[in-house]
């Protein structure tokens, strides 16, 4: 379509609309897909190590979104300022606070809900995860926390555009959301594949007992994995409310469940337990969803995502980057 | 006092009483072997020493320190390395990474480099394959890597679980020769084997384990001559 627009100057008005739509769809797909990926990483890292689906993970993402609101509105009172008077440090402070609070929450969830069940049947842990999820959703609705109503979040990111592609302006919000997501993914890659701690995580994920024999403190690695996954989900929560400032639904709203579910689908599509798979799965699902909405039928936005899941499960049940059989030596 | 002393050790797997009061001592500088049939509790003994299993009763003392209540990550740091049954390599790692993670508990970089050199001198085949994935190694090479990786922890006591498992006789000969060299260099070894003939030829002292109890123990040469051992484990008589 880009080519068509460039080669057909006589239809320039309509073509430029086409290009704008295409570029905005790409931006939305990559931005939201990146957020799916950030959440999917938490699902996949925990599954890689403990072989169970932490169903409370998407609620940690919701917590991240709401903490962003609490810090912005309740603590920093930035909603009282005119939009262009937002200090430059506001966004970094809010995202870091959300990451720290959620990281701590992830630590507590693992320590007190999952660790006592380390040797229990996996079904018990799964049911506990659902319990933790309900607990977070319903506690979040209490008035002492976030309350039962949706809220609007002041936008902390610059409202301008950053450059343009083929005559189409790029909104700064999209650029920042995508940029921060890429930065976090690169940092995670470096951590997992280039540090001693990352190697310990991979070892524990491959074989917990042998990892312990190497001198790795397995419980500590598991704690760290929860903190890391929760912090990434918190970052996704912050970026989500920056992209959709009116989207801060109350903590138990079904819309959150759908977002968390899509992130989970991203982890499965990429190959559950595989970090790069989660990144790929998230982006794929984001693009598929937004292209489907923009060019096919908007009402089917969830259908596209779950159709991809069904196709992957039929033809590549281990996921796009997953291994069909666990390697054992 | 022996380097490792086990007294009255009981271990349960759920309802199964796997070890029923074991006494065992490993003298410093020796190779001690634990032989016995499948399911006798040999691997269970090693897994309890390295902290993977918790004893229900009894004491384990390593170099005068109690191992009771210590986790595997602490026991490695005391100087006990365990090359587990089935080798337990990280197949998603290269050979080099497997060696490096063997030294995970250490911080003395010069010492690690020295031990890596030593391990690669003992197992020159590994040096040629440092960048390969551990999954691409042959069975013998995998066993070599498992032992080399355990050496990178600089153990004072090396626990070897069935190093001959699934290997061709020639490879078994090579590996046992290297086990003797490791011992000659000063590392005490507790060797679990089903291949009783090789084990008794290699070890100084031997224990025979039968369904969770020590049936007999003696210097390896004496055990190799015992009628019961010859009948049950050496296929003689």
XYZ file of C-alpha atoms in Angstrom:
566
model
C 0.000 0.000 0.000
C 2.922 2.319 0.667
C 4.147 1.641 -2.866
C 0.742 2.253 -4.332
C 0.576 5.602 -2.576
C 3.981 6.652 -3.839
C 3.315 5.585 -7.410
C -0.102 7.138 -7.809
C 0.196 10.907 -7.370
C -3.174 11.607 -9.018
C -5.033 9.864 -6.237
C -2.909 11.626 -3.652
C -5.692 12.593 -1.257
C -7.111 9.127 -0.894
C -3.672 7.535 -0.970
C -2.434 9.676 1.840
C -5.439 8.593 3.892
C -4.511 5.010 3.097
C -0.939 5.588 4.197
C -2.031 7.276 7.388
C -4.303 4.371 8.201
C -1.615 1.818 7.427
C 1.011 3.563 9.524
C -1.325 4.149 12.438
C -2.379 0.485 12.314
C 1.260 -0.585 12.354
C 1.966 1.745 15.284
C -1.042 0.513 17.255
C -0.214 -3.106 16.467
C 3.395 -2.773 17.552
C 2.584 -0.671 20.620
C -0.204 -2.878 21.985
C 1.559 -6.032 20.762
C 4.624 -4.926 22.693
C 2.476 -4.520 25.818
C 1.052 -8.025 25.307
C 4.632 -9.197 25.010
C 5.707 -7.491 28.244
C 2.871 -9.226 30.101
C 3.453 -12.525 28.293
C 7.055 -12.523 29.507
C 5.864 -12.853 33.095
C 3.591 -15.767 32.234
C 6.289 -17.506 30.258
C 9.175 -17.022 32.699
C 7.161 -18.387 35.609
C 5.937 -21.292 33.509
C 9.499 -21.982 32.380
C 10.618 -22.441 35.979
C 7.596 -23.720 37.913
C 5.594 -25.262 35.049
C 2.371 -23.619 36.118
C 0.292 -20.739 34.796
C 0.246 -17.846 37.201
C -3.304 -16.688 36.597
C -2.816 -13.776 38.962
C -0.229 -12.286 36.612
C -2.670 -10.211 34.573
C -3.957 -8.696 37.812
C -0.436 -7.514 38.553
C -0.570 -5.721 35.185
C -3.852 -4.106 36.278
C -2.215 -3.162 39.564
C 0.586 -1.494 37.594
C -1.954 0.570 35.670
C -3.729 1.607 38.867
C -0.537 2.372 40.764
C 0.338 4.690 37.879
C -2.930 6.498 38.501
C -2.382 6.617 42.281
C 1.093 8.083 41.921
C 0.066 10.565 39.228
C -3.173 11.782 40.775
C -3.066 11.067 44.487
C 0.620 11.479 45.290
C 1.992 13.901 42.697
C -1.355 15.667 42.033
C -0.405 16.134 38.400
C -4.034 16.234 37.274
C -4.213 19.768 38.646
C -1.560 20.973 36.203
C -2.270 21.999 32.609
C -1.272 19.207 30.235
C 1.779 21.046 28.860
C 3.134 21.776 32.339
C 3.854 18.141 33.172
C 7.412 17.946 34.512
C 9.779 15.750 32.476
C 10.518 13.493 35.444
C 6.896 12.573 36.055
C 6.694 9.632 33.625
C 9.964 7.985 34.760
C 9.011 8.392 38.430
C 5.546 6.916 37.887
C 6.687 3.931 35.823
C 9.507 3.125 38.260
C 7.202 3.377 41.267
C 4.678 1.081 39.580
C 7.446 -1.406 38.761
C 8.759 -1.406 42.329
C 5.304 -1.798 43.906
C 4.322 -4.592 41.520
C 7.699 -6.296 41.878
C 7.158 -6.344 45.616
C 3.614 -7.643 45.131
C 4.924 -10.428 42.889
C 7.487 -11.315 45.549
C 4.800 -11.494 48.246
C 2.438 -13.555 46.082
C 5.144 -16.121 45.374
C 6.441 -16.198 48.928
C 3.122 -16.622 50.691
C 0.740 -18.163 48.135
C 2.891 -20.382 45.902
C 6.014 -21.334 47.835
C 4.150 -23.269 50.551
C 2.754 -25.383 47.686
C 6.118 -26.059 46.043
C 5.722 -29.816 46.478
C 1.942 -29.959 46.178
C 0.164 -31.256 43.047
C 0.176 -28.665 40.290
C -3.608 -28.403 40.297
C -3.501 -27.019 43.844
C -1.138 -24.267 42.740
C -3.329 -23.464 39.748
C -6.418 -23.098 41.906
C -4.441 -20.971 44.340
C -3.425 -18.722 41.444
C -7.072 -18.224 40.526
C -7.730 -17.403 44.187
C -4.930 -14.830 44.248
C -6.352 -13.326 41.057
C -9.823 -12.945 42.593
C -8.294 -11.541 45.752
C -6.390 -8.864 43.852
C -9.395 -7.936 41.697
C -11.777 -7.611 44.598
C -9.378 -5.951 47.004
C -8.568 -3.449 44.266
C -12.229 -2.430 44.105
C -12.300 -1.464 47.775
C -12.562 2.253 48.314
C -9.401 2.312 50.419
C -7.536 1.167 47.313
C -8.784 2.092 43.852
C -12.566 2.018 44.193
C -15.208 0.487 41.953
C -15.278 3.182 39.239
C -13.160 3.815 36.150
C -10.800 6.787 36.232
C -9.106 9.037 33.727
C -5.340 9.295 33.893
C -3.554 12.552 33.014
C -1.217 11.947 30.095
C 2.365 12.357 31.234
C 3.974 11.915 27.838
C 4.472 14.784 25.384
C 1.485 15.336 23.173
C 3.496 16.276 20.055
C 4.542 14.255 17.086
C 8.053 13.002 16.534
C 8.944 13.278 12.862
C 6.935 11.780 10.071
C 7.018 8.812 7.746
C 5.741 9.219 4.163
C 4.052 12.429 5.214
C 2.314 10.808 8.173
C 3.029 12.199 11.620
C 4.183 9.821 14.316
C 2.551 10.499 17.690
C 5.130 10.770 20.468
C 3.027 8.523 22.700
C 3.283 5.598 20.288
C 6.974 6.202 19.732
C 7.638 6.241 23.486
C 5.481 3.205 24.219
C 7.257 1.213 21.498
C 10.661 2.594 22.469
C 10.321 1.786 26.175
C 9.011 -1.691 25.339
C 12.005 -2.363 23.090
C 14.393 -1.059 25.760
C 12.869 -3.312 28.416
C 13.055 -6.336 26.106
C 16.702 -5.650 25.253
C 17.481 -5.259 28.956
C 15.735 -8.551 29.709
C 17.596 -10.325 26.901
C 20.892 -9.027 28.260
C 19.959 -10.086 31.773
C 18.923 -13.603 30.775
C 21.663 -14.363 28.269
C 24.622 -12.323 29.507
C 24.588 -12.332 33.293
C 25.320 -14.959 35.909
C 21.844 -14.478 37.368
C 20.323 -14.990 33.917
C 22.287 -18.189 33.493
C 21.019 -19.347 36.884
C 17.457 -18.611 35.722
C 17.958 -20.651 32.564
C 19.524 -23.479 34.552
C 16.661 -23.570 37.057
C 14.179 -23.500 34.199
C 15.898 -26.463 32.538
C 16.319 -28.623 35.637
C 15.652 -27.316 39.126
C 17.424 -30.105 40.996
C 20.608 -30.068 38.947
C 20.634 -26.288 39.196
C 20.575 -26.645 42.988
C 23.509 -29.074 42.798
C 25.510 -26.348 41.035
C 25.099 -24.139 44.092
C 22.211 -22.065 42.742
C 19.825 -20.888 45.466
C 16.689 -22.020 43.626
C 14.139 -20.268 45.863
C 15.936 -16.989 45.390
C 15.941 -17.403 41.613
C 12.212 -18.149 41.683
C 11.540 -15.052 43.801
C 13.584 -12.955 41.426
C 11.662 -14.334 38.450
C 8.365 -13.252 40.001
C 9.742 -9.792 40.812
C 11.044 -9.394 37.278
C 7.858 -10.593 35.566
C 5.705 -8.413 37.810
C 7.843 -5.336 37.178
C 7.538 -5.860 33.412
C 3.757 -6.225 33.763
C 3.722 -2.980 35.760
C 5.611 -1.203 32.991
C 3.022 -2.537 30.553
C 0.264 -1.231 32.834
C 1.777 2.246 32.877
C 2.333 2.322 29.110
C -1.195 1.060 28.541
C -2.807 3.938 30.443
C -0.513 6.389 28.663
C -1.735 5.104 25.307
C -5.344 4.820 26.449
C -5.749 7.464 29.197
C -9.491 6.888 29.348
C -9.006 3.122 29.596
C -8.446 2.783 33.324
C -11.380 0.499 34.027
C -12.165 -0.560 37.571
C -9.874 -3.376 38.775
C -12.335 -6.240 38.250
C -13.582 -5.094 34.825
C -13.861 -7.827 32.204
C -11.833 -5.723 29.756
C -8.743 -6.366 31.879
C -9.403 -10.066 31.807
C -9.469 -9.994 28.002
C -6.158 -8.089 27.854
C -4.528 -10.551 30.248
C -5.938 -13.462 28.305
C -4.517 -12.132 25.048
C -1.128 -11.758 26.686
C -1.409 -15.356 27.837
C -2.328 -16.373 24.283
C 0.794 -14.511 23.133
C 2.917 -16.616 25.481
C 1.338 -19.829 24.207
C 1.565 -18.819 20.541
C 5.253 -18.001 20.958
C 5.890 -21.194 22.907
C 5.220 -21.131 26.621
C 8.438 -21.075 28.617
C 10.317 -19.376 25.777
C 11.253 -15.726 26.394
C 11.826 -14.800 22.751
C 8.630 -16.652 21.871
C 6.645 -14.430 24.238
C 8.083 -11.317 22.570
C 7.277 -12.653 19.095
C 3.824 -13.883 20.124
C 2.893 -10.521 21.643
C 3.887 -8.512 18.581
C 2.155 -10.972 16.232
C -1.063 -10.837 18.167
C -0.999 -7.064 18.430
C -0.489 -6.662 14.689
C -3.098 -9.289 13.834
C -5.663 -7.665 16.105
C -5.177 -4.137 14.800
C -4.949 -5.128 11.139
C -8.086 -7.201 11.519
C -9.893 -4.277 13.134
C -8.664 -1.757 10.570
C -9.047 -3.743 7.376
C -11.539 -6.525 8.059
C -14.260 -6.373 10.679
C -13.726 -4.450 13.927
C -16.320 -6.505 15.801
C -14.147 -9.610 15.430
C -11.078 -8.181 17.172
C -10.957 -11.014 19.704
C -11.789 -13.598 17.048
C -8.553 -12.912 15.155
C -6.472 -13.471 18.244
C -8.132 -16.695 19.314
C -8.226 -18.034 15.751
C -4.451 -17.678 15.673
C -4.286 -19.537 18.975
C -6.383 -22.384 17.551
C -4.250 -22.575 14.407
C -1.018 -22.633 16.395
C -2.356 -25.259 18.778
C -3.463 -27.404 15.804
C -0.300 -27.189 13.740
C 2.464 -26.249 16.185
C 1.193 -27.185 19.627
C 4.503 -26.301 21.296
C 4.232 -22.752 19.942
C 6.164 -20.968 17.205
C 9.520 -21.023 19.009
C 8.739 -23.839 21.446
C 10.391 -27.220 21.354
C 8.020 -30.092 20.748
C 9.789 -32.325 23.265
C 11.752 -31.142 26.250
C 15.417 -31.805 25.619
C 16.858 -34.148 28.185
C 20.394 -35.420 28.317
C 37.375 -38.901 61.873
C 36.263 -39.739 58.370
C 35.630 -36.937 55.844
C 31.990 -38.036 55.545
C 30.187 -39.858 58.340
C 26.624 -41.093 58.045
C 24.889 -42.571 61.090
C 21.454 -44.159 61.353
C 20.193 -42.550 58.163
C 16.516 -43.032 57.325
C 14.900 -41.533 54.219
C 11.273 -41.757 53.154
C 9.698 -41.068 49.755
C 6.142 -40.552 50.856
C 5.125 -43.957 52.215
C 8.227 -45.730 50.878
C 10.951 -46.302 53.451
C 13.888 -46.034 51.048
C 16.813 -45.983 53.500
C 16.371 -47.887 56.719
C 19.207 -46.933 59.028
C 22.434 -46.603 57.088
C 25.891 -46.193 58.615
C 28.625 -45.260 56.217
C 32.012 -43.569 56.401
C 34.173 -42.170 53.641
C 37.798 -41.762 54.657
C 39.682 -38.785 53.325
C 41.654 -39.500 50.157
C 39.895 -42.753 49.341
C 37.532 -43.971 46.674
C 34.584 -45.593 48.430
C 31.994 -47.416 46.390
C 28.395 -48.176 47.120
C 27.152 -51.135 45.100
C 23.790 -52.816 44.997
C 20.855 -53.718 42.791
C 18.413 -51.329 41.177
C 16.239 -49.710 43.819
C 18.521 -50.620 46.724
C 18.816 -46.935 47.657
C 22.204 -46.018 46.202
C 21.087 -42.850 44.434
C 18.875 -41.977 47.389
C 21.970 -42.027 49.596
C 23.831 -39.633 47.305
C 20.820 -37.362 46.907
C 20.499 -37.148 50.672
C 24.182 -36.286 51.102
C 23.970 -33.455 48.558
C 20.805 -32.091 50.184
C 18.252 -32.881 47.458
C 16.429 -35.176 49.891
C 15.732 -34.582 53.561
C 16.454 -37.447 55.945
C 13.669 -38.472 58.327
C 16.258 -39.563 60.906
C 19.999 -39.873 61.308
C 23.014 -37.634 61.001
C 25.328 -36.660 58.154
C 28.619 -35.057 59.064
C 31.036 -33.657 56.485
C 34.451 -32.629 57.712
C 33.074 -32.198 61.207
C 30.079 -30.089 60.096
C 26.510 -31.332 60.234
C 24.750 -31.379 56.858
C 21.317 -31.716 58.433
C 18.980 -28.880 57.483
C 21.337 -27.544 54.822
C 20.131 -27.090 51.247
C 22.042 -28.293 48.171
C 23.312 -24.786 47.397
C 24.956 -24.658 50.831
C 26.373 -28.173 50.708
C 28.172 -27.464 47.397
C 29.878 -24.559 49.104
C 31.126 -26.848 51.873
C 32.948 -28.875 49.222
C 30.620 -31.676 48.119
C 29.921 -31.938 44.368
C 27.419 -34.373 42.922
C 27.493 -35.682 39.339
C 23.935 -37.007 39.318
C 22.453 -40.124 37.791
C 21.554 -39.563 34.166
C 24.267 -36.841 34.109
C 21.865 -33.907 34.518
C 23.564 -31.764 31.916
C 22.022 -28.506 30.814
C 21.252 -29.469 27.228
C 20.279 -25.894 26.415
C 23.822 -24.787 27.314
C 27.080 -25.218 25.459
C 29.821 -27.434 26.875
C 31.642 -24.301 28.031
C 28.544 -22.952 29.791
C 28.040 -26.278 31.539
C 31.614 -26.076 32.842
C 31.148 -22.465 33.917
C 27.980 -23.181 35.825
C 29.830 -25.959 37.655
C 31.851 -23.172 39.261
C 28.736 -21.127 40.060
C 29.358 -21.165 43.805
C 32.961 -19.935 43.483
C 34.452 -16.485 43.144
C 38.197 -17.268 42.909
C 38.610 -16.631 39.187
C 42.222 -17.782 39.055
C 41.329 -21.035 40.787
C 38.375 -21.600 38.468
C 40.599 -21.086 35.407
C 43.119 -23.575 36.839
C 40.446 -26.203 37.523
C 38.960 -25.685 34.062
C 42.380 -26.351 32.535
C 42.794 -29.435 34.688
C 39.363 -30.784 33.761
C 40.054 -30.204 30.068
C 43.415 -31.957 30.413
C 41.658 -34.951 31.963
C 38.984 -34.920 29.246
C 40.667 -33.571 26.083
C 37.614 -34.502 23.982
C 35.673 -31.768 25.757
C 38.174 -29.117 24.739
C 37.364 -29.790 21.075
C 33.664 -29.349 21.762
C 33.564 -26.312 24.060
C 31.244 -24.328 21.796
C 28.901 -27.186 20.976
C 25.567 -27.662 22.650
C 25.812 -30.301 25.374
C 22.915 -32.095 23.658
C 25.145 -32.946 20.677
C 27.684 -34.929 22.731
C 27.914 -38.722 22.695
C 26.982 -40.611 25.847
C 30.600 -40.978 26.930
C 31.333 -37.303 26.314
C 28.239 -36.347 28.291
C 29.463 -38.386 31.247
C 32.874 -36.749 30.940
C 31.222 -33.338 30.953
C 29.149 -34.235 34.009
C 32.307 -35.212 35.917
C 34.272 -32.210 34.622
C 31.456 -29.891 35.652
C 31.467 -31.354 39.166
C 35.254 -30.845 39.351
C 34.773 -27.141 38.580
C 33.136 -26.846 42.010
C 36.550 -27.879 43.441
C 35.022 -30.560 45.661
C 36.761 -32.212 48.561
C 34.195 -34.989 48.189
C 32.971 -35.970 44.728
C 29.740 -37.959 44.487
C 29.537 -39.989 41.264
C 26.247 -41.670 40.440
C 26.514 -44.513 37.888
C 29.198 -43.032 35.646
C 29.205 -46.259 33.581
C 25.491 -46.142 32.804
C 24.765 -46.880 29.153
C 28.386 -46.624 28.018
C 30.489 -49.005 25.893
C 33.049 -51.067 27.875
C 35.985 -49.189 26.386
C 34.534 -45.846 27.373
C 33.847 -47.209 30.869
C 37.542 -48.162 31.136
C 38.595 -44.640 30.149
C 36.225 -43.003 32.604
C 37.286 -45.187 35.527
C 40.934 -44.531 34.701
C 40.209 -40.814 34.973
C 38.281 -41.344 38.219
C 41.474 -42.881 39.649
C 43.485 -39.882 38.426
C 41.077 -37.460 40.054
C 41.423 -39.392 43.300
C 45.209 -39.496 42.975
C 45.154 -35.708 42.697
C 43.604 -35.583 46.174
C 39.815 -35.666 45.721
C 37.889 -38.101 47.888
C 35.231 -39.975 45.908
C 32.010 -41.744 46.789
C 31.113 -43.866 43.783
C 27.714 -45.437 43.237
C 27.726 -48.222 40.657
C 25.742 -51.104 39.289
C 28.862 -52.287 37.507
C 30.215 -53.888 40.675
C 33.265 -55.400 38.995
C 34.580 -52.027 37.772
C 33.632 -50.330 41.009
C 35.435 -52.843 43.234
C 38.529 -52.770 41.009
C 38.650 -49.000 41.334
C 37.691 -48.372 44.948
C 39.598 -48.726 48.214
C 36.571 -49.624 50.268
C 33.099 -50.857 49.441
C 29.595 -51.001 50.866
C 26.869 -53.360 49.634
C 23.385 -51.905 49.850
C 20.353 -54.199 49.846
C 16.830 -52.754 49.981
C 17.672 -49.792 52.135
C 20.216 -51.453 54.451
C 23.967 -51.979 54.379
C 24.392 -55.751 53.906
C 28.149 -55.758 54.262
C 31.177 -53.533 53.971
C 34.895 -54.229 53.685
C 37.973 -53.182 51.724
C 37.085 -53.447 48.050
C 39.549 -56.285 47.407
C 37.980 -58.316 50.232
C 34.453 -57.691 48.963
C 35.451 -58.762 45.465
C 36.479 -62.133 46.935
C 33.365 -62.582 49.092
C 31.132 -65.445 47.923
C 27.916 -63.498 48.358
C 29.151 -60.527 46.378
C 30.587 -62.766 43.687
C 27.274 -64.590 43.328
C 24.941 -61.618 43.510
C 26.872 -58.838 41.815
C 29.761 -60.282 39.844
C 27.869 -63.154 38.213
C 30.412 -65.696 39.411
C 29.874 -68.974 41.278
